[in-house]
Amino acid sequence: MRPTSVTVSATGASAWIPVDWTQANFNVGITVDVSAGATLTWVVEMTSDDIYDSTVTPTAFTAPAPLETGTTDEVGNITIPCRALRLNCTITSGTATMTLVQGRK
């Protein structure tokens, strides 16, 4: 997986970003970068549902600490296999950018 970023600038969730859930040693590095002076709360969410199946509404689960909620920059990783991740924000002002990096098999 190439490093992938998504920026959220209004209240709501980003699009789902698929990850390679078939890896034996699953690990996705995640950074959340909050713009200077921003007033917002973010949460990283994960799903095991098939985001490409239009008949399925993916169920979002909150990622484990330290990515479960924040108001400032954060770095963490997810070792629990999942199929996709997204950033969900409540924003008064500013932006939050989530970047995912996953190694190869």
mmCIF file of N, CA, C and O in Angstrom:
data_model
loop_
_atom_site.group_PDB
_atom_site.id
_atom_site.type_symbol
_atom_site.label_atom_id
_atom_site.label_comp_id
_atom_site.label_asym_id
_atom_site.label_seq_id
_atom_site.Cartn_x
_atom_site.Cartn_y
_atom_site.Cartn_z
ATOM 1 N N MET A 1 0.847 -1.178 0.000
ATOM 2 C CA MET A 1 0.000 0.000 0.000
ATOM 3 C C MET A 1 0.892 1.240 0.000
ATOM 4 O O MET A 1 1.796 1.364 0.810
ATOM 5 N N ARG A 2 0.618 2.133 -0.892
ATOM 6 C CA ARG A 2 1.325 3.401 -0.914
ATOM 7 C C ARG A 2 0.817 4.264 0.225
ATOM 8 O O ARG A 2 -0.347 4.151 0.607
ATOM 9 N N PRO A 3 1.651 5.136 0.786
ATOM 10 C CA PRO A 3 1.147 6.054 1.800
ATOM 11 C C PRO A 3 -0.058 6.812 1.249
ATOM 12 O O PRO A 3 -0.042 7.278 0.112
ATOM 13 N N THR A 4 -1.120 6.875 2.027
ATOM 14 C CA THR A 4 -2.371 7.489 1.601
ATOM 15 C C THR A 4 -2.815 8.490 2.643
ATOM 16 O O THR A 4 -2.799 8.193 3.839
ATOM 17 N N SER A 5 -3.239 9.679 2.196
ATOM 18 C CA SER A 5 -3.700 10.716 3.119
ATOM 19 C C SER A 5 -5.102 11.155 2.758
ATOM 20 O O SER A 5 -5.514 11.115 1.596
ATOM 21 N N VAL A 6 -5.825 11.604 3.776
ATOM 22 C CA VAL A 6 -7.154 12.169 3.597
ATOM 23 C C VAL A 6 -7.274 13.338 4.569
ATOM 24 O O VAL A 6 -6.821 13.255 5.709
ATOM 25 N N THR A 7 -7.855 14.443 4.108
ATOM 26 C CA THR A 7 -8.038 15.622 4.950
ATOM 27 C C THR A 7 -9.522 15.879 5.142
ATOM 28 O O THR A 7 -10.296 15.837 4.185
ATOM 29 N N VAL A 8 -9.899 16.150 6.388
ATOM 30 C CA VAL A 8 -11.283 16.476 6.721
ATOM 31 C C VAL A 8 -11.310 17.928 7.177
ATOM 32 O O VAL A 8 -10.534 18.323 8.056
ATOM 33 N N SER A 9 -12.187 18.741 6.566
ATOM 34 C CA SER A 9 -12.251 20.162 6.893
ATOM 35 C C SER A 9 -13.641 20.609 7.339
ATOM 36 O O SER A 9 -13.889 21.793 7.534
ATOM 37 N N ALA A 10 -14.560 19.664 7.481
ATOM 38 C CA ALA A 10 -15.905 19.946 7.965
ATOM 39 C C ALA A 10 -16.354 18.749 8.797
ATOM 40 O O ALA A 10 -15.820 17.655 8.658
ATOM 41 N N THR A 11 -17.330 18.961 9.652
ATOM 42 C CA THR A 11 -17.812 17.868 10.484
ATOM 43 C C THR A 11 -18.288 16.713 9.620
ATOM 44 O O THR A 11 -19.045 16.911 8.671
ATOM 45 N N GLY A 12 -17.811 15.516 9.934
ATOM 46 C CA GLY A 12 -18.192 14.321 9.197
ATOM 47 C C GLY A 12 -17.014 13.389 9.025
ATOM 48 O O GLY A 12 -15.921 13.631 9.537
ATOM 49 N N ALA A 13 -17.246 12.322 8.278
ATOM 50 C CA ALA A 13 -16.228 11.291 8.076
ATOM 51 C C ALA A 13 -15.650 11.366 6.672
ATOM 52 O O ALA A 13 -16.342 11.718 5.719
ATOM 53 N N SER A 14 -14.384 11.006 6.578
ATOM 54 C CA SER A 14 -13.740 10.894 5.266
ATOM 55 C C SER A 14 -14.250 9.632 4.574
ATOM 56 O O SER A 14 -14.963 8.824 5.164
ATOM 57 N N ALA A 15 -13.832 9.470 3.349
ATOM 58 C CA ALA A 15 -14.101 8.215 2.648
ATOM 59 C C ALA A 15 -13.283 7.110 3.321
ATOM 60 O O ALA A 15 -12.263 7.379 3.967
ATOM 61 N N TRP A 16 -13.738 5.881 3.184
ATOM 62 C CA TRP A 16 -12.978 4.741 3.695
ATOM 63 C C TRP A 16 -11.712 4.577 2.867
ATOM 64 O O TRP A 16 -11.739 4.705 1.647
ATOM 65 N N ILE A 17 -10.602 4.266 3.527
ATOM 66 C CA ILE A 17 -9.341 3.982 2.846
ATOM 67 C C ILE A 17 -9.067 2.490 3.028
ATOM 68 O O ILE A 17 -8.880 2.024 4.158
ATOM 69 N N PRO A 18 -9.046 1.722 1.926
ATOM 70 C CA PRO A 18 -8.811 0.283 2.057
ATOM 71 C C PRO A 18 -7.365 -0.019 2.440
ATOM 72 O O PRO A 18 -6.446 0.717 2.074
ATOM 73 N N VAL A 19 -7.189 -1.088 3.195
ATOM 74 C CA VAL A 19 -5.857 -1.571 3.563
ATOM 75 C C VAL A 19 -5.765 -3.044 3.181
ATOM 76 O O VAL A 19 -6.771 -3.690 2.913
ATOM 77 N N ASP A 20 -4.553 -3.571 3.152
ATOM 78 C CA ASP A 20 -4.349 -4.980 2.782
ATOM 79 C C ASP A 20 -4.535 -5.847 4.030
ATOM 80 O O ASP A 20 -3.599 -6.088 4.773
ATOM 81 N N TRP A 21 -5.750 -6.327 4.214
ATOM 82 C CA TRP A 21 -6.096 -7.104 5.404
ATOM 83 C C TRP A 21 -5.592 -8.546 5.340
ATOM 84 O O TRP A 21 -5.653 -9.267 6.317
ATOM 85 N N THR A 22 -5.014 -8.953 4.201
ATOM 86 C CA THR A 22 -4.551 -10.333 4.052
ATOM 87 C C THR A 22 -3.132 -10.547 4.569
ATOM 88 O O THR A 22 -2.652 -11.676 4.569
ATOM 89 N N GLN A 23 -2.459 -9.516 4.994
ATOM 90 C CA GLN A 23 -1.088 -9.655 5.474
ATOM 91 C C GLN A 23 -1.028 -10.457 6.767
ATOM 92 O O GLN A 23 -1.811 -10.236 7.685
ATOM 93 N N ALA A 24 -0.076 -11.373 6.830
ATOM 94 C CA ALA A 24 0.084 -12.212 8.026
ATOM 95 C C ALA A 24 0.477 -11.384 9.246
ATOM 96 O O ALA A 24 -0.007 -11.614 10.345
ATOM 97 N N ASN A 25 1.356 -10.408 9.050
ATOM 98 C CA ASN A 25 1.779 -9.524 10.142
ATOM 99 C C ASN A 25 1.160 -8.153 9.912
ATOM 100 O O ASN A 25 1.838 -7.203 9.547
ATOM 101 N N PHE A 26 -0.141 -8.071 10.159
ATOM 102 C CA PHE A 26 -0.887 -6.851 9.867
ATOM 103 C C PHE A 26 -0.413 -5.702 10.752
ATOM 104 O O PHE A 26 -0.309 -5.834 11.973
ATOM 105 N N ASN A 27 -0.115 -4.571 10.114
ATOM 106 C CA ASN A 27 0.296 -3.382 10.850
ATOM 107 C C ASN A 27 0.149 -2.175 9.935
ATOM 108 O O ASN A 27 0.692 -2.158 8.841
ATOM 109 N N VAL A 28 -0.607 -1.175 10.379
ATOM 110 C CA VAL A 28 -0.771 0.061 9.627
ATOM 111 C C VAL A 28 -0.339 1.211 10.526
ATOM 112 O O VAL A 28 -0.880 1.380 11.626
ATOM 113 N N GLY A 29 0.649 1.978 10.074
ATOM 114 C CA GLY A 29 1.060 3.175 10.792
ATOM 115 C C GLY A 29 0.118 4.320 10.439
ATOM 116 O O GLY A 29 -0.247 4.489 9.271
ATOM 117 N N ILE A 30 -0.284 5.079 11.454
ATOM 118 C CA ILE A 30 -1.259 6.149 11.243
ATOM 119 C C ILE A 30 -0.781 7.418 11.932
ATOM 120 O O ILE A 30 -0.388 7.385 13.105
ATOM 121 N N THR A 31 -0.818 8.525 11.199
ATOM 122 C CA THR A 31 -0.584 9.829 11.810
ATOM 123 C C THR A 31 -1.815 10.683 11.572
ATOM 124 O O THR A 31 -2.451 10.606 10.522
ATOM 125 N N VAL A 32 -2.163 11.471 12.583
ATOM 126 C CA VAL A 32 -3.223 12.470 12.447
ATOM 127 C C VAL A 32 -2.566 13.814 12.712
ATOM 128 O O VAL A 32 -1.945 14.013 13.758
ATOM 129 N N ASP A 33 -2.659 14.719 11.748
ATOM 130 C CA ASP A 33 -2.047 16.039 11.834
ATOM 131 C C ASP A 33 -3.161 17.085 11.853
ATOM 132 O O ASP A 33 -3.939 17.177 10.905
ATOM 133 N N VAL A 34 -3.220 17.838 12.940
ATOM 134 C CA VAL A 34 -4.250 18.865 13.118
ATOM 135 C C VAL A 34 -3.642 20.218 12.769
ATOM 136 O O VAL A 34 -2.524 20.534 13.211
ATOM 137 N N SER A 35 -4.353 21.021 11.993
ATOM 138 C CA SER A 35 -3.835 22.328 11.599
ATOM 139 C C SER A 35 -3.688 23.243 12.811
ATOM 140 O O SER A 35 -4.411 23.109 13.806
ATOM 141 N N ALA A 36 -2.747 24.171 12.715
ATOM 142 C CA ALA A 36 -2.474 25.107 13.808
ATOM 143 C C ALA A 36 -3.721 25.927 14.134
ATOM 144 O O ALA A 36 -4.406 26.415 13.236
ATOM 145 N N GLY A 37 -4.042 26.026 15.409
ATOM 146 C CA GLY A 37 -5.179 26.816 15.857
ATOM 147 C C GLY A 37 -6.536 26.169 15.647
ATOM 148 O O GLY A 37 -7.568 26.795 15.896
ATOM 149 N N ALA A 38 -6.557 24.919 15.208
ATOM 150 C CA ALA A 38 -7.827 24.233 14.936
ATOM 151 C C ALA A 38 -8.593 23.953 16.222
ATOM 152 O O ALA A 38 -8.009 23.736 17.278
ATOM 153 N N THR A 39 -9.913 23.969 16.115
ATOM 154 C CA THR A 39 -10.804 23.564 17.197
ATOM 155 C C THR A 39 -11.620 22.406 16.647
ATOM 156 O O THR A 39 -12.542 22.603 15.860
ATOM 157 N N LEU A 40 -11.216 21.198 17.030
ATOM 158 C CA LEU A 40 -11.883 20.008 16.499
ATOM 159 C C LEU A 40 -11.599 18.803 17.378
ATOM 160 O O LEU A 40 -10.705 18.822 18.212
ATOM 161 N N THR A 41 -12.388 17.772 17.161
ATOM 162 C CA THR A 41 -12.173 16.468 17.791
ATOM 163 C C THR A 41 -12.205 15.434 16.680
ATOM 164 O O THR A 41 -13.057 15.494 15.797
ATOM 165 N N TRP A 42 -11.259 14.512 16.715
ATOM 166 C CA TRP A 42 -11.204 13.479 15.685
ATOM 167 C C TRP A 42 -11.212 12.091 16.317
ATOM 168 O O TRP A 42 -10.879 11.924 17.473
ATOM 169 N N VAL A 43 -11.598 11.112 15.513
ATOM 170 C CA VAL A 43 -11.532 9.711 15.892
ATOM 171 C C VAL A 43 -11.200 8.906 14.640
ATOM 172 O O VAL A 43 -11.691 9.196 13.556
ATOM 173 N N VAL A 44 -10.296 7.935 14.769
ATOM 174 C CA VAL A 44 -9.997 7.016 13.675
ATOM 175 C C VAL A 44 -10.947 5.833 13.815
ATOM 176 O O VAL A 44 -11.107 5.285 14.905
ATOM 177 N N GLU A 45 -11.591 5.479 12.706
ATOM 178 C CA GLU A 45 -12.544 4.366 12.709
ATOM 179 C C GLU A 45 -12.069 3.284 11.749
ATOM 180 O O GLU A 45 -11.401 3.564 10.758
ATOM 181 N N MET A 46 -12.421 2.049 12.067
ATOM 182 C CA MET A 46 -12.038 0.898 11.261
ATOM 183 C C MET A 46 -13.272 0.046 10.972
ATOM 184 O O MET A 46 -14.265 0.125 11.695
ATOM 185 N N THR A 47 -13.213 -0.742 9.902
ATOM 186 C CA THR A 47 -14.308 -1.653 9.580
ATOM 187 C C THR A 47 -13.750 -2.956 9.032
ATOM 188 O O THR A 47 -12.680 -2.969 8.425
ATOM 189 N N SER A 48 -14.487 -4.023 9.249
ATOM 190 C CA SER A 48 -14.157 -5.325 8.660
ATOM 191 C C SER A 48 -15.078 -5.645 7.497
ATOM 192 O O SER A 48 -14.982 -6.709 6.888
ATOM 193 N N ASP A 49 -15.982 -4.724 7.186
ATOM 194 C CA ASP A 49 -16.930 -4.930 6.092
ATOM 195 C C ASP A 49 -16.288 -4.626 4.739
ATOM 196 O O ASP A 49 -15.309 -3.885 4.644
ATOM 197 N N ASP A 50 -16.870 -5.185 3.688
ATOM 198 C CA ASP A 50 -16.402 -4.972 2.326
ATOM 199 C C ASP A 50 -16.892 -3.608 1.843
ATOM 200 O O ASP A 50 -18.064 -3.444 1.528
ATOM 201 N N ILE A 51 -15.987 -2.646 1.777
ATOM 202 C CA ILE A 51 -16.389 -1.286 1.394
ATOM 203 C C ILE A 51 -16.721 -1.170 -0.092
ATOM 204 O O ILE A 51 -17.273 -0.165 -0.522
ATOM 205 N N TYR A 52 -16.402 -2.199 -0.861
ATOM 206 C CA TYR A 52 -16.708 -2.182 -2.293
ATOM 207 C C TYR A 52 -18.066 -2.807 -2.616
ATOM 208 O O TYR A 52 -18.511 -2.743 -3.760
ATOM 209 N N ASP A 53 -18.722 -3.404 -1.646
ATOM 210 C CA ASP A 53 -20.033 -4.021 -1.843
ATOM 211 C C ASP A 53 -21.100 -2.963 -1.586
ATOM 212 O O ASP A 53 -21.322 -2.550 -0.447
ATOM 213 N N SER A 54 -21.769 -2.518 -2.642
ATOM 214 C CA SER A 54 -22.749 -1.431 -2.521
ATOM 215 C C SER A 54 -23.990 -1.835 -1.719
ATOM 216 O O SER A 54 -24.779 -0.976 -1.340
ATOM 217 N N THR A 55 -24.160 -3.128 -1.455
ATOM 218 C CA THR A 55 -25.319 -3.568 -0.664
ATOM 219 C C THR A 55 -25.022 -3.555 0.834
ATOM 220 O O THR A 55 -25.897 -3.857 1.636
ATOM 221 N N VAL A 56 -23.787 -3.220 1.189
ATOM 222 C CA VAL A 56 -23.364 -3.241 2.593
ATOM 223 C C VAL A 56 -23.061 -1.819 3.055
ATOM 224 O O VAL A 56 -22.372 -1.067 2.362
ATOM 225 N N THR A 57 -23.595 -1.456 4.210
ATOM 226 C CA THR A 57 -23.207 -0.211 4.867
ATOM 227 C C THR A 57 -22.169 -0.586 5.911
ATOM 228 O O THR A 57 -22.491 -1.262 6.896
ATOM 229 N N PRO A 58 -20.900 -0.198 5.710
ATOM 230 C CA PRO A 58 -19.854 -0.618 6.638
ATOM 231 C C PRO A 58 -20.117 -0.155 8.074
ATOM 232 O O PRO A 58 -20.523 0.980 8.305
ATOM 233 N N THR A 59 -19.923 -1.062 9.001
ATOM 234 C CA THR A 59 -20.033 -0.736 10.416
ATOM 235 C C THR A 59 -18.699 -0.176 10.882
ATOM 236 O O THR A 59 -17.659 -0.807 10.699
ATOM 237 N N ALA A 60 -18.729 1.017 11.485
ATOM 238 C CA ALA A 60 -17.510 1.671 11.949
ATOM 239 C C ALA A 60 -17.274 1.353 13.417
ATOM 240 O O ALA A 60 -18.186 1.463 14.244
ATOM 241 N N PHE A 61 -16.046 0.940 13.719
ATOM 242 C CA PHE A 61 -15.615 0.698 15.089
ATOM 243 C C PHE A 61 -14.490 1.668 15.411
ATOM 244 O O PHE A 61 -13.648 1.958 14.560
ATOM 245 N N THR A 62 -14.451 2.144 16.635
ATOM 246 C CA THR A 62 -13.403 3.060 17.054
ATOM 247 C C THR A 62 -12.081 2.319 17.173
ATOM 248 O O THR A 62 -12.018 1.235 17.756
ATOM 249 N N ALA A 63 -11.028 2.907 16.625
ATOM 250 C CA ALA A 63 -9.694 2.317 16.694
ATOM 251 C C ALA A 63 -9.188 2.332 18.136
ATOM 252 O O ALA A 63 -9.632 3.138 18.956
ATOM 253 N N PRO A 64 -8.249 1.446 18.460
ATOM 254 C CA PRO A 64 -7.696 1.410 19.815
ATOM 255 C C PRO A 64 -6.795 2.622 20.096
ATOM 256 O O PRO A 64 -6.353 3.315 19.182
ATOM 257 N N ALA A 65 -6.537 2.855 21.385
ATOM 258 C CA ALA A 65 -5.678 3.957 21.831
ATOM 259 C C ALA A 65 -4.316 3.841 21.166
ATOM 260 O O ALA A 65 -3.840 2.737 20.930
ATOM 261 N N PRO A 66 -3.713 4.930 20.808
ATOM 262 C CA PRO A 66 -4.058 6.316 21.097
ATOM 263 C C PRO A 66 -4.904 6.972 20.011
ATOM 264 O O PRO A 66 -5.044 8.182 19.973
ATOM 265 N N LEU A 67 -5.480 6.181 19.116
ATOM 266 C CA LEU A 67 -6.214 6.721 17.973
ATOM 267 C C LEU A 67 -7.717 6.772 18.189
ATOM 268 O O LEU A 67 -8.469 7.053 17.269
ATOM 269 N N GLU A 68 -8.160 6.510 19.424
ATOM 270 C CA GLU A 68 -9.598 6.452 19.688
ATOM 271 C C GLU A 68 -10.242 7.828 19.735
ATOM 272 O O GLU A 68 -11.426 7.969 19.476
ATOM 273 N N THR A 69 -9.505 8.869 20.057
ATOM 274 C CA THR A 69 -10.023 10.234 20.014
ATOM 275 C C THR A 69 -8.890 11.206 20.268
ATOM 276 O O THR A 69 -7.909 10.863 20.924
ATOM 277 N N GLY A 70 -9.024 12.393 19.719
ATOM 278 C CA GLY A 70 -7.989 13.382 19.935
ATOM 279 C C GLY A 70 -8.412 14.768 19.496
ATOM 280 O O GLY A 70 -9.411 14.944 18.804
ATOM 281 N N THR A 71 -7.606 15.739 19.917
ATOM 282 C CA THR A 71 -7.819 17.133 19.529
ATOM 283 C C THR A 71 -6.526 17.749 18.981
ATOM 284 O O THR A 71 -6.540 18.884 18.528
ATOM 285 N N THR A 72 -5.423 16.994 19.064
ATOM 286 C CA THR A 72 -4.123 17.462 18.584
ATOM 287 C C THR A 72 -3.489 16.364 17.740
ATOM 288 O O THR A 72 -4.072 15.297 17.543
ATOM 289 N N ASP A 73 -2.263 16.610 17.288
ATOM 290 C CA ASP A 73 -1.535 15.626 16.479
ATOM 291 C C ASP A 73 -1.345 14.324 17.259
ATOM 292 O O ASP A 73 -1.195 14.347 18.484
ATOM 293 N N GLU A 74 -1.316 13.206 16.537
ATOM 294 C CA GLU A 74 -1.112 11.899 17.183
ATOM 295 C C GLU A 74 -0.490 10.936 16.182
ATOM 296 O O GLU A 74 -0.692 11.052 14.975
ATOM 297 N N VAL A 75 0.271 9.986 16.715
ATOM 298 C CA VAL A 75 0.869 8.915 15.921
ATOM 299 C C VAL A 75 0.526 7.595 16.598
ATOM 300 O O VAL A 75 0.588 7.483 17.823
ATOM 301 N N GLY A 76 0.143 6.596 15.819
ATOM 302 C CA GLY A 76 -0.162 5.285 16.381
ATOM 303 C C GLY A 76 -0.158 4.235 15.295
ATOM 304 O O GLY A 76 0.207 4.501 14.151
ATOM 305 N N ASN A 77 -0.564 3.031 15.663
ATOM 306 C CA ASN A 77 -0.665 1.967 14.679
ATOM 307 C C ASN A 77 -1.804 1.035 15.053
ATOM 308 O O ASN A 77 -2.267 1.008 16.188
ATOM 309 N N ILE A 78 -2.249 0.295 14.062
ATOM 310 C CA ILE A 78 -3.301 -0.697 14.257
ATOM 311 C C ILE A 78 -2.729 -2.041 13.836
ATOM 312 O O ILE A 78 -2.227 -2.197 12.716
ATOM 313 N N THR A 79 -2.802 -3.007 14.745
ATOM 314 C CA THR A 79 -2.325 -4.355 14.454
ATOM 315 C C THR A 79 -3.485 -5.348 14.378
ATOM 316 O O THR A 79 -3.260 -6.524 14.143
ATOM 317 N N ILE A 80 -4.690 -4.872 14.580
ATOM 318 C CA ILE A 80 -5.895 -5.694 14.466
ATOM 319 C C ILE A 80 -6.316 -5.676 12.998
ATOM 320 O O ILE A 80 -6.600 -4.605 12.461
ATOM 321 N N PRO A 81 -6.329 -6.821 12.316
ATOM 322 C CA PRO A 81 -6.710 -6.802 10.911
ATOM 323 C C PRO A 81 -8.080 -6.177 10.684
ATOM 324 O O PRO A 81 -9.038 -6.433 11.416
ATOM 325 N N CYS A 82 -8.142 -5.303 9.687
ATOM 326 C CA CYS A 82 -9.393 -4.666 9.276
ATOM 327 C C CYS A 82 -9.303 -4.459 7.774
ATOM 328 O O CYS A 82 -8.256 -4.674 7.170
ATOM 329 N N ARG A 83 -10.410 -4.059 7.166
ATOM 330 C CA ARG A 83 -10.419 -3.897 5.705
ATOM 331 C C ARG A 83 -10.280 -2.453 5.261
ATOM 332 O O ARG A 83 -9.874 -2.186 4.130
ATOM 333 N N ALA A 84 -10.640 -1.513 6.150
ATOM 334 C CA ALA A 84 -10.546 -0.095 5.769
ATOM 335 C C ALA A 84 -10.548 0.774 7.020
ATOM 336 O O ALA A 84 -11.014 0.359 8.086
ATOM 337 N N LEU A 85 -10.030 1.987 6.843
ATOM 338 C CA LEU A 85 -9.965 2.977 7.927
ATOM 339 C C LEU A 85 -10.488 4.306 7.411
ATOM 340 O O LEU A 85 -10.434 4.581 6.205
ATOM 341 N N ARG A 86 -10.986 5.135 8.335
ATOM 342 C CA ARG A 86 -11.405 6.483 7.965
ATOM 343 C C ARG A 86 -11.203 7.415 9.152
ATOM 344 O O ARG A 86 -11.019 6.967 10.287
ATOM 345 N N LEU A 87 -11.263 8.710 8.883
ATOM 346 C CA LEU A 87 -11.149 9.738 9.908
ATOM 347 C C LEU A 87 -12.499 10.411 10.048
ATOM 348 O O LEU A 87 -13.094 10.834 9.059
ATOM 349 N N ASN A 88 -12.991 10.488 11.271
ATOM 350 C CA ASN A 88 -14.288 11.104 11.540
ATOM 351 C C ASN A 88 -14.048 12.282 12.481
ATOM 352 O O ASN A 88 -13.387 12.127 13.505
ATOM 353 N N CYS A 89 -14.563 13.458 12.125
ATOM 354 C CA CYS A 89 -14.267 14.674 12.885
ATOM 355 C C CYS A 89 -15.512 15.479 13.219
ATOM 356 O O CYS A 89 -16.485 15.490 12.468
ATOM 357 N N THR A 90 -15.433 16.159 14.349
ATOM 358 C CA THR A 90 -16.351 17.234 14.694
ATOM 359 C C THR A 90 -15.497 18.493 14.663
ATOM 360 O O THR A 90 -14.568 18.630 15.460
ATOM 361 N N ILE A 91 -15.784 19.383 13.724
ATOM 362 C CA ILE A 91 -14.898 20.523 13.473
ATOM 363 C C ILE A 91 -15.639 21.839 13.648
ATOM 364 O O ILE A 91 -16.700 22.046 13.062
ATOM 365 N N THR A 92 -15.049 22.715 14.461
ATOM 366 C CA THR A 92 -15.500 24.101 14.551
ATOM 367 C C THR A 92 -14.659 24.949 13.614
ATOM 368 O O THR A 92 -15.167 25.814 12.907
ATOM 369 N N SER A 93 -13.342 24.693 13.614
ATOM 370 C CA SER A 93 -12.438 25.385 12.695
ATOM 371 C C SER A 93 -11.201 24.514 12.466
ATOM 372 O O SER A 93 -10.855 23.690 13.300
ATOM 373 N N GLY A 94 -10.568 24.702 11.294
ATOM 374 C CA GLY A 94 -9.339 23.985 10.994
ATOM 375 C C GLY A 94 -9.572 22.702 10.218
ATOM 376 O O GLY A 94 -10.672 22.419 9.750
ATOM 377 N N THR A 95 -8.482 21.922 10.112
ATOM 378 C CA THR A 95 -8.515 20.659 9.388
ATOM 379 C C THR A 95 -7.741 19.591 10.139
ATOM 380 O O THR A 95 -6.883 19.896 10.964
ATOM 381 N N ALA A 96 -8.044 18.341 9.821
ATOM 382 C CA ALA A 96 -7.285 17.200 10.330
ATOM 383 C C ALA A 96 -6.939 16.318 9.130
ATOM 384 O O ALA A 96 -7.800 16.052 8.288
ATOM 385 N N THR A 97 -5.681 15.894 9.065
ATOM 386 C CA THR A 97 -5.219 15.038 7.975
ATOM 387 C C THR A 97 -4.718 13.726 8.559
ATOM 388 O O THR A 97 -3.880 13.724 9.458
ATOM 389 N N MET A 98 -5.257 12.615 8.051
ATOM 390 C CA MET A 98 -4.822 11.293 8.467
ATOM 391 C C MET A 98 -3.992 10.686 7.337
ATOM 392 O O MET A 98 -4.411 10.699 6.174
ATOM 393 N N THR A 99 -2.814 10.156 7.689
ATOM 394 C CA THR A 99 -1.958 9.477 6.712
ATOM 395 C C THR A 99 -1.743 8.044 7.165
ATOM 396 O O THR A 99 -1.428 7.801 8.337
ATOM 397 N N LEU A 100 -1.923 7.094 6.250
ATOM 398 C CA LEU A 100 -1.737 5.675 6.524
ATOM 399 C C LEU A 100 -0.521 5.166 5.767
ATOM 400 O O LEU A 100 -0.333 5.502 4.593
ATOM 401 N N VAL A 101 0.294 4.358 6.438
ATOM 402 C CA VAL A 101 1.428 3.716 5.810
ATOM 403 C C VAL A 101 1.404 2.247 6.228
ATOM 404 O O VAL A 101 1.381 1.927 7.420
ATOM 405 N N GLN A 102 1.394 1.352 5.220
ATOM 406 C CA GLN A 102 1.364 -0.082 5.493
ATOM 407 C C GLN A 102 2.480 -0.727 4.696
ATOM 408 O O GLN A 102 2.622 -0.478 3.493
ATOM 409 N N GLY A 103 3.286 -1.557 5.363
ATOM 410 C CA GLY A 103 4.374 -2.250 4.692
ATOM 411 C C GLY A 103 3.866 -3.311 3.735
ATOM 412 O O GLY A 103 2.691 -3.665 3.744
ATOM 413 N N ARG A 104 4.761 -3.839 2.955
ATOM 414 C CA ARG A 104 4.413 -4.907 2.009
ATOM 415 C C ARG A 104 4.491 -6.260 2.694
ATOM 416 O O ARG A 104 5.129 -6.400 3.719
ATOM 417 N N LYS A 105 3.893 -7.238 2.037
ATOM 418 C CA LYS A 105 3.936 -8.614 2.539
ATOM 419 C C LYS A 105 5.347 -9.110 2.591
ATOM 420 O O LYS A 105 6.168 -8.805 1.797
#
